[in-house]
PDB file of C-alpha atoms in Angstrom:
ATOM      1  CA  ALA A   1      11.474   6.898  12.053  1.00  0.00           C
ATOM      2  CA  GLN A   2       8.160   8.679  12.120  1.00  0.00           C
ATOM      3  CA  SER A   3       5.636   8.241  14.912  1.00  0.00           C
ATOM      4  CA  VAL A   4       2.187   9.477  15.843  1.00  0.00           C
ATOM      5  CA  THR A   5       0.632  10.031  19.254  1.00  0.00           C
ATOM      6  CA  GLN A   6      -3.073  10.350  19.884  1.00  0.00           C
ATOM      7  CA  PRO A   7      -3.209  11.092  23.601  1.00  0.00           C
ATOM      8  CA  ASP A   8      -6.961  10.607  24.007  1.00  0.00           C
ATOM      9  CA  ILE A   9      -8.145   7.008  23.875  1.00  0.00           C
ATOM     10  CA  HIS A  10     -11.825   7.844  24.293  1.00  0.00           C
ATOM     11  CA  ILE A  11     -13.754  11.126  24.116  1.00  0.00           C
ATOM     12  CA  THR A  12     -17.427  11.704  24.843  1.00  0.00           C
ATOM     13  CA  VAL A  13     -19.202  14.824  23.613  1.00  0.00           C
ATOM     14  CA  SER A  14     -22.803  15.958  23.441  1.00  0.00           C
ATOM     15  CA  GLU A  15     -24.528  16.197  20.105  1.00  0.00           C
ATOM     16  CA  GLY A  16     -24.169  19.749  18.802  1.00  0.00           C
ATOM     17  CA  ALA A  17     -21.047  20.450  20.848  1.00  0.00           C
ATOM     18  CA  SER A  18     -17.686  21.244  19.314  1.00  0.00           C
ATOM     19  CA  LEU A  19     -14.958  18.641  18.976  1.00  0.00           C
ATOM     20  CA  GLU A  20     -11.186  18.626  18.925  1.00  0.00           C
ATOM     21  CA  LEU A  21      -9.146  15.433  18.593  1.00  0.00           C
ATOM     22  CA  ARG A  22      -5.441  15.728  19.255  1.00  0.00           C
ATOM     23  CA  CYS A  23      -2.624  14.357  17.155  1.00  0.00           C
ATOM     24  CA  ASN A  24       1.113  14.866  17.623  1.00  0.00           C
ATOM     25  CA  TYR A  25       3.665  13.537  15.209  1.00  0.00           C
ATOM     26  CA  SER A  26       7.389  13.027  15.150  1.00  0.00           C
ATOM     27  CA  TYR A  27       9.239  13.336  11.872  1.00  0.00           C
ATOM     28  CA  GLY A  28      12.336  15.251  10.845  1.00  0.00           C
ATOM     29  CA  ALA A  29      11.216  16.636   7.499  1.00  0.00           C
ATOM     30  CA  THR A  30       7.917  17.896   6.121  1.00  0.00           C
ATOM     31  CA  PRO A  31       5.367  15.172   6.707  1.00  0.00           C
ATOM     32  CA  TYR A  32       2.234  14.145   4.925  1.00  0.00           C
ATOM     33  CA  LEU A  33      -0.542  14.117   7.533  1.00  0.00           C
ATOM     34  CA  PHE A  34      -3.896  12.395   7.384  1.00  0.00           C
ATOM     35  CA  TRP A  35      -7.018  11.846   9.411  1.00  0.00           C
ATOM     36  CA  TYR A  36      -9.092   8.727   8.844  1.00  0.00           C
ATOM     37  CA  VAL A  37     -12.411   7.685  10.331  1.00  0.00           C
ATOM     38  CA  GLN A  38     -13.568   4.130  10.947  1.00  0.00           C
ATOM     39  CA  SER A  39     -17.199   3.314  11.585  1.00  0.00           C
ATOM     40  CA  PRO A  40     -17.906   0.091  13.481  1.00  0.00           C
ATOM     41  CA  GLY A  41     -17.040  -2.993  11.436  1.00  0.00           C
ATOM     42  CA  GLN A  42     -15.770  -0.956   8.520  1.00  0.00           C
ATOM     43  CA  GLY A  43     -12.488  -0.031   6.915  1.00  0.00           C
ATOM     44  CA  LEU A  44     -10.934   3.398   7.195  1.00  0.00           C
ATOM     45  CA  GLN A  45     -12.175   6.383   5.227  1.00  0.00           C
ATOM     46  CA  LEU A  46     -10.021   9.420   4.489  1.00  0.00           C
ATOM     47  CA  LEU A  47     -11.356  12.586   6.154  1.00  0.00           C
ATOM     48  CA  LEU A  48      -8.656  15.033   5.118  1.00  0.00           C
ATOM     49  CA  LYS A  49      -4.967  15.385   4.374  1.00  0.00           C
ATOM     50  CA  TYR A  50      -2.148  17.897   4.504  1.00  0.00           C
ATOM     51  CA  PHE A  51       1.023  17.848   2.467  1.00  0.00           C
ATOM     52  CA  SER A  52       1.830  21.516   1.726  1.00  0.00           C
ATOM     53  CA  GLY A  53       0.341  24.984   1.463  1.00  0.00           C
ATOM     54  CA  ASP A  54      -2.428  26.313   3.662  1.00  0.00           C
ATOM     55  CA  THR A  55      -2.039  24.885   7.135  1.00  0.00           C
ATOM     56  CA  LEU A  56      -5.791  24.788   7.729  1.00  0.00           C
ATOM     57  CA  VAL A  57      -7.310  22.023   5.660  1.00  0.00           C
ATOM     58  CA  GLN A  58     -10.938  21.222   5.090  1.00  0.00           C
ATOM     59  CA  GLY A  59     -12.232  17.703   4.784  1.00  0.00           C
ATOM     60  CA  ILE A  60     -15.415  15.779   4.324  1.00  0.00           C
ATOM     61  CA  LYS A  61     -18.341  15.712   6.761  1.00  0.00           C
ATOM     62  CA  GLY A  62     -17.561  19.233   8.037  1.00  0.00           C
ATOM     63  CA  PHE A  63     -14.193  18.366   9.583  1.00  0.00           C
ATOM     64  CA  GLU A  64     -11.094  20.523   9.465  1.00  0.00           C
ATOM     65  CA  ALA A  65      -7.559  20.187  10.788  1.00  0.00           C
ATOM     66  CA  GLU A  66      -4.713  22.587  11.388  1.00  0.00           C
ATOM     67  CA  PHE A  67      -1.058  21.781  10.866  1.00  0.00           C
ATOM     68  CA  LYS A  68       1.166  23.487  13.433  1.00  0.00           C
ATOM     69  CA  ARG A  69       4.804  22.784  12.723  1.00  0.00           C
ATOM     70  CA  SER A  70       6.034  24.481  15.901  1.00  0.00           C
ATOM     71  CA  GLN A  71       3.900  22.140  18.006  1.00  0.00           C
ATOM     72  CA  SER A  72       4.239  19.075  15.762  1.00  0.00           C
ATOM     73  CA  SER A  73       0.486  18.816  15.853  1.00  0.00           C
ATOM     74  CA  PHE A  74      -2.350  18.151  13.440  1.00  0.00           C
ATOM     75  CA  ASN A  75      -5.534  18.396  15.488  1.00  0.00           C
ATOM     76  CA  LEU A  76      -8.924  17.554  14.037  1.00  0.00           C
ATOM     77  CA  ARG A  77     -11.873  19.822  14.723  1.00  0.00           C
ATOM     78  CA  LYS A  78     -15.575  20.049  14.048  1.00  0.00           C
ATOM     79  CA  PRO A  79     -17.753  22.928  15.256  1.00  0.00           C
ATOM     80  CA  SER A  80     -20.886  20.878  15.888  1.00  0.00           C
ATOM     81  CA  VAL A  81     -20.934  17.087  16.055  1.00  0.00           C
ATOM     82  CA  HIS A  82     -23.745  14.846  14.900  1.00  0.00           C
ATOM     83  CA  TRP A  83     -24.686  11.435  16.273  1.00  0.00           C
ATOM     84  CA  SER A  84     -23.390   9.914  13.040  1.00  0.00           C
ATOM     85  CA  ASP A  85     -19.881  11.143  13.884  1.00  0.00           C
ATOM     86  CA  ALA A  86     -19.538   8.434  16.539  1.00  0.00           C
ATOM     87  CA  ALA A  87     -16.621   6.347  15.291  1.00  0.00           C
ATOM     88  CA  GLU A  88     -12.924   5.781  15.775  1.00  0.00           C
ATOM     89  CA  TYR A  89     -10.530   8.363  14.399  1.00  0.00           C
ATOM     90  CA  PHE A  90      -6.963   7.734  13.349  1.00  0.00           C
ATOM     91  CA  CYS A  91      -4.223  10.216  12.654  1.00  0.00           C
ATOM     92  CA  ALA A  92      -1.427   9.095  10.327  1.00  0.00           C
ATOM     93  CA  VAL A  93       1.889  10.464   9.132  1.00  0.00           C
ATOM     94  CA  GLY A  94       3.763   9.700   5.944  1.00  0.00           C
ATOM     95  CA  ALA A  95       7.320  10.577   5.050  1.00  0.00           C
ATOM     96  CA  ASP A  96       8.288  12.861   2.230  1.00  0.00           C
ATOM     97  CA  PHE A  97       9.224  11.529  -1.179  1.00  0.00           C
ATOM     98  CA  GLY A  98       9.957   7.925  -1.798  1.00  0.00           C
ATOM     99  CA  ASN A  99       8.396   6.305   1.231  1.00  0.00           C
ATOM    100  CA  GLU A 100       4.827   5.201   0.854  1.00  0.00           C
ATOM    101  CA  LYS A 101       4.369   3.793   4.314  1.00  0.00           C
ATOM    102  CA  LEU A 102       1.979   5.504   6.675  1.00  0.00           C
ATOM    103  CA  THR A 103       2.386   5.282  10.425  1.00  0.00           C
ATOM    104  CA  PHE A 104      -0.883   5.377  12.323  1.00  0.00           C
ATOM    105  CA  GLY A 105      -1.723   6.502  15.813  1.00  0.00           C
ATOM    106  CA  THR A 106      -3.567   4.219  18.201  1.00  0.00           C
ATOM    107  CA  GLY A 107      -6.874   5.943  17.540  1.00  0.00           C
ATOM    108  CA  THR A 108      -9.440   7.960  19.474  1.00  0.00           C
ATOM    109  CA  ARG A 109     -12.896   6.534  19.978  1.00  0.00           C
ATOM    110  CA  LEU A 110     -15.609   9.191  19.856  1.00  0.00           C
ATOM    111  CA  THR A 111     -18.918   8.690  21.636  1.00  0.00           C
ATOM    112  CA  ILE A 112     -21.798  11.109  21.080  1.00  0.00           C
ATOM    113  CA  ILE A 113     -24.456  11.533  23.758  1.00  0.00           C
ATOM    114  CA  PRO A 114     -27.879  13.057  23.063  1.00  0.00           C
TER     115      PRO A 114
ATOM    116  CA  ASP B   1     -18.010   1.913  -6.420  1.00  0.00           C
ATOM    117  CA  VAL B   2     -15.984  -0.566  -4.391  1.00  0.00           C
ATOM    118  CA  LYS B   3     -12.262  -0.020  -4.984  1.00  0.00           C
ATOM    119  CA  VAL B   4     -10.453  -2.290  -2.509  1.00  0.00           C
ATOM    120  CA  THR B   5     -12.156  -5.603  -1.912  1.00  0.00           C
ATOM    121  CA  GLN B   6     -11.283  -8.080   0.792  1.00  0.00           C
ATOM    122  CA  SER B   7     -12.708 -11.483   0.020  1.00  0.00           C
ATOM    123  CA  SER B   8     -14.068 -12.298   3.460  1.00  0.00           C
ATOM    124  CA  ARG B   9     -15.614 -10.126   6.174  1.00  0.00           C
ATOM    125  CA  TYR B  10     -15.448 -12.841   8.831  1.00  0.00           C
ATOM    126  CA  LEU B  11     -13.327 -15.958   9.073  1.00  0.00           C
ATOM    127  CA  VAL B  12     -13.013 -18.608  11.756  1.00  0.00           C
ATOM    128  CA  LYS B  13     -10.026 -20.937  11.476  1.00  0.00           C
ATOM    129  CA  ARG B  14      -8.446 -23.583  13.647  1.00  0.00           C
ATOM    130  CA  THR B  15      -5.008 -23.356  15.199  1.00  0.00           C
ATOM    131  CA  GLY B  16      -2.374 -24.686  12.830  1.00  0.00           C
ATOM    132  CA  GLU B  17      -4.367 -24.125   9.650  1.00  0.00           C
ATOM    133  CA  LYS B  18      -2.873 -22.270   6.699  1.00  0.00           C
ATOM    134  CA  VAL B  19      -5.003 -19.185   6.078  1.00  0.00           C
ATOM    135  CA  PHE B  20      -5.228 -17.022   2.984  1.00  0.00           C
ATOM    136  CA  LEU B  21      -6.614 -13.479   3.088  1.00  0.00           C
ATOM    137  CA  GLU B  22      -7.223 -11.984  -0.327  1.00  0.00           C
ATOM    138  CA  CYS B  23      -7.285  -8.339  -1.369  1.00  0.00           C
ATOM    139  CA  VAL B  24      -8.046  -6.926  -4.813  1.00  0.00           C
ATOM    140  CA  GLN B  25      -7.946  -3.283  -5.932  1.00  0.00           C
ATOM    141  CA  ASP B  26      -9.265  -1.838  -9.172  1.00  0.00           C
ATOM    142  CA  MET B  27      -7.479   1.533  -9.151  1.00  0.00           C
ATOM    143  CA  ASP B  28      -4.250   0.385 -10.823  1.00  0.00           C
ATOM    144  CA  HIS B  29      -2.317   1.333  -7.684  1.00  0.00           C
ATOM    145  CA  GLU B  30       1.298   0.278  -7.449  1.00  0.00           C
ATOM    146  CA  ASN B  31       1.437  -0.012  -3.657  1.00  0.00           C
ATOM    147  CA  MET B  32      -0.474  -2.414  -1.486  1.00  0.00           C
ATOM    148  CA  PHE B  33      -0.361  -2.965   2.264  1.00  0.00           C
ATOM    149  CA  TRP B  34      -1.566  -5.349   4.933  1.00  0.00           C
ATOM    150  CA  TYR B  35      -2.228  -4.061   8.439  1.00  0.00           C
ATOM    151  CA  ARG B  36      -3.642  -5.699  11.493  1.00  0.00           C
ATOM    152  CA  GLN B  37      -5.755  -3.706  13.893  1.00  0.00           C
ATOM    153  CA  ASP B  38      -6.034  -4.498  17.583  1.00  0.00           C
ATOM    154  CA  PRO B  39      -7.725  -2.491  20.349  1.00  0.00           C
ATOM    155  CA  GLY B  40      -5.342  -0.022  21.930  1.00  0.00           C
ATOM    156  CA  LEU B  41      -2.594  -0.765  19.407  1.00  0.00           C
ATOM    157  CA  GLY B  42      -3.972   0.973  16.342  1.00  0.00           C
ATOM    158  CA  LEU B  43      -2.886  -0.265  12.935  1.00  0.00           C
ATOM    159  CA  ARG B  44       0.381  -2.144  12.621  1.00  0.00           C
ATOM    160  CA  LEU B  45       1.993  -2.816   9.273  1.00  0.00           C
ATOM    161  CA  ILE B  46       2.585  -6.486   8.466  1.00  0.00           C
ATOM    162  CA  TYR B  47       3.856  -6.425   4.876  1.00  0.00           C
ATOM    163  CA  PHE B  48       3.734  -4.131   1.892  1.00  0.00           C
ATOM    164  CA  SER B  49       4.470  -4.293  -1.797  1.00  0.00           C
ATOM    165  CA  TYR B  50       5.588  -1.589  -4.214  1.00  0.00           C
ATOM    166  CA  ASP B  51       5.260  -3.696  -7.346  1.00  0.00           C
ATOM    167  CA  VAL B  52       4.332  -7.078  -8.671  1.00  0.00           C
ATOM    168  CA  LYS B  53       6.423  -9.860  -7.129  1.00  0.00           C
ATOM    169  CA  MET B  54       8.011  -7.382  -4.731  1.00  0.00           C
ATOM    170  CA  LYS B  55       7.412  -7.442  -1.008  1.00  0.00           C
ATOM    171  CA  GLU B  56       8.887  -5.857   2.071  1.00  0.00           C
ATOM    172  CA  LYS B  57       8.470  -6.586   5.734  1.00  0.00           C
ATOM    173  CA  GLY B  58       6.600  -4.163   7.875  1.00  0.00           C
ATOM    174  CA  ASP B  59       6.761  -3.854  11.623  1.00  0.00           C
ATOM    175  CA  ILE B  60       5.250  -7.220  12.586  1.00  0.00           C
ATOM    176  CA  PRO B  61       5.921  -9.770   9.790  1.00  0.00           C
ATOM    177  CA  GLU B  62       6.514 -12.806  12.012  1.00  0.00           C
ATOM    178  CA  GLY B  63       4.097 -15.629  11.284  1.00  0.00           C
ATOM    179  CA  TYR B  64       2.947 -14.083   8.009  1.00  0.00           C
ATOM    180  CA  SER B  65       3.921 -14.114   4.369  1.00  0.00           C
ATOM    181  CA  VAL B  66       2.505 -12.411   1.290  1.00  0.00           C
ATOM    182  CA  SER B  67       2.110 -12.958  -2.411  1.00  0.00           C
ATOM    183  CA  ARG B  68       1.688 -10.462  -5.206  1.00  0.00           C
ATOM    184  CA  GLU B  69       1.567 -12.224  -8.574  1.00  0.00           C
ATOM    185  CA  LYS B  70      -0.641  -9.592 -10.224  1.00  0.00           C
ATOM    186  CA  LYS B  71      -0.739  -5.842  -9.735  1.00  0.00           C
ATOM    187  CA  GLU B  72      -4.300  -5.812  -8.499  1.00  0.00           C
ATOM    188  CA  ARG B  73      -4.072  -8.655  -5.988  1.00  0.00           C
ATOM    189  CA  PHE B  74      -2.182  -8.881  -2.708  1.00  0.00           C
ATOM    190  CA  SER B  75      -2.598 -11.953  -0.541  1.00  0.00           C
ATOM    191  CA  LEU B  76      -1.712 -12.350   3.114  1.00  0.00           C
ATOM    192  CA  ILE B  77      -0.833 -15.866   4.256  1.00  0.00           C
ATOM    193  CA  LEU B  78      -0.802 -17.153   7.796  1.00  0.00           C
ATOM    194  CA  GLU B  79       1.457 -20.172   7.520  1.00  0.00           C
ATOM    195  CA  SER B  80       0.199 -21.841  10.692  1.00  0.00           C
ATOM    196  CA  ALA B  81      -2.542 -19.862  12.375  1.00  0.00           C
ATOM    197  CA  SER B  82      -2.273 -19.225  16.082  1.00  0.00           C
ATOM    198  CA  THR B  83      -4.728 -17.723  18.541  1.00  0.00           C
ATOM    199  CA  ASN B  84      -2.605 -14.572  18.877  1.00  0.00           C
ATOM    200  CA  GLN B  85      -3.324 -13.869  15.228  1.00  0.00           C
ATOM    201  CA  THR B  86      -6.984 -13.316  16.000  1.00  0.00           C
ATOM    202  CA  SER B  87      -7.475  -9.766  14.784  1.00  0.00           C
ATOM    203  CA  MET B  88      -8.979  -7.415  12.228  1.00  0.00           C
ATOM    204  CA  TYR B  89      -6.912  -7.396   9.032  1.00  0.00           C
ATOM    205  CA  LEU B  90      -7.040  -4.382   6.758  1.00  0.00           C
ATOM    206  CA  CYS B  91      -5.765  -4.164   3.215  1.00  0.00           C
ATOM    207  CA  ALA B  92      -4.955  -0.824   1.597  1.00  0.00           C
ATOM    208  CA  SER B  93      -3.557   0.496  -1.654  1.00  0.00           C
ATOM    209  CA  SER B  94      -1.991   3.760  -2.788  1.00  0.00           C
ATOM    210  CA  SER B  95      -0.548   5.367  -5.868  1.00  0.00           C
ATOM    211  CA  THR B  96       3.107   6.115  -6.505  1.00  0.00           C
ATOM    212  CA  ILE B  97       2.335   8.992  -8.843  1.00  0.00           C
ATOM    213  CA  ILE B  98       3.469  12.153  -7.055  1.00  0.00           C
ATOM    214  CA  LEU B  99       0.340  14.152  -7.676  1.00  0.00           C
ATOM    215  CA  ASP B 100      -1.794  11.311  -6.377  1.00  0.00           C
ATOM    216  CA  ARG B 101       0.451  10.299  -3.520  1.00  0.00           C
ATOM    217  CA  ALA B 102      -0.983  12.726  -1.045  1.00  0.00           C
ATOM    218  CA  GLY B 103      -4.317  11.045  -1.500  1.00  0.00           C
ATOM    219  CA  GLY B 104      -3.192   8.553   1.072  1.00  0.00           C
ATOM    220  CA  TYR B 105      -4.504   5.041   1.232  1.00  0.00           C
ATOM    221  CA  THR B 106      -7.735   3.483   0.104  1.00  0.00           C
ATOM    222  CA  PHE B 107      -8.779   0.767   2.535  1.00  0.00           C
ATOM    223  CA  GLY B 108     -10.833  -2.347   2.211  1.00  0.00           C
ATOM    224  CA  SER B 109     -13.598  -3.106   4.692  1.00  0.00           C
ATOM    225  CA  GLY B 110     -11.455  -5.513   6.666  1.00  0.00           C
ATOM    226  CA  THR B 111     -11.469  -9.202   7.514  1.00  0.00           C
ATOM    227  CA  ARG B 112     -12.132 -10.162  11.092  1.00  0.00           C
ATOM    228  CA  LEU B 113     -10.232 -13.386  11.679  1.00  0.00           C
ATOM    229  CA  THR B 114     -10.813 -15.575  14.698  1.00  0.00           C
ATOM    230  CA  VAL B 115      -8.413 -18.440  15.348  1.00  0.00           C
ATOM    231  CA  VAL B 116      -9.764 -21.082  17.727  1.00  0.00           C
TER     232      VAL B 116
END
């Protein structure tokens, strides 16, 4: 069965600083990998996804993530955060063909300080 | 531009009541899902459906049931609400078509249910 670990429960960064949120997955074959963002009181919005090809993927709102098979990681990065990036971020993994279920991590809450 | 609609944003119900949470999607997606979200636990899958009248248990189905009579609608039912079912409930849908599959889920805005 697939699983996802987000080791950081809460991260605080200054506005304008760089950001990296960690995600490690466990799955035997090639996974589909996703990052979602949830603003307070809202549903989840897709930031970016990886399923094949270039291991560095670009998403919305200036985010990017890099798939590293050797480390089973899919870390999310942004070079300069904005106050509006304060939210909760979820990494998710999906199996290869035929299984539509996504398994989500427990989330990382991001706080931005002025 | 709303694509997955959950009928209620906030609900307060009494212990023992039968509760219906409704979800409708307008993207003609085959797959629909119900998750509950709790602090520190992330999203946990309750039930999902790959087609009309089909349903499968997720990781935490106890105390819940579902209904999918039409492709666009997926209902979550709490047979007898209990206080430990107080949570945020999220509905999502996705496509089975291979080229669209890697688009992941589209989520509704969630229903925050409080059972008193």
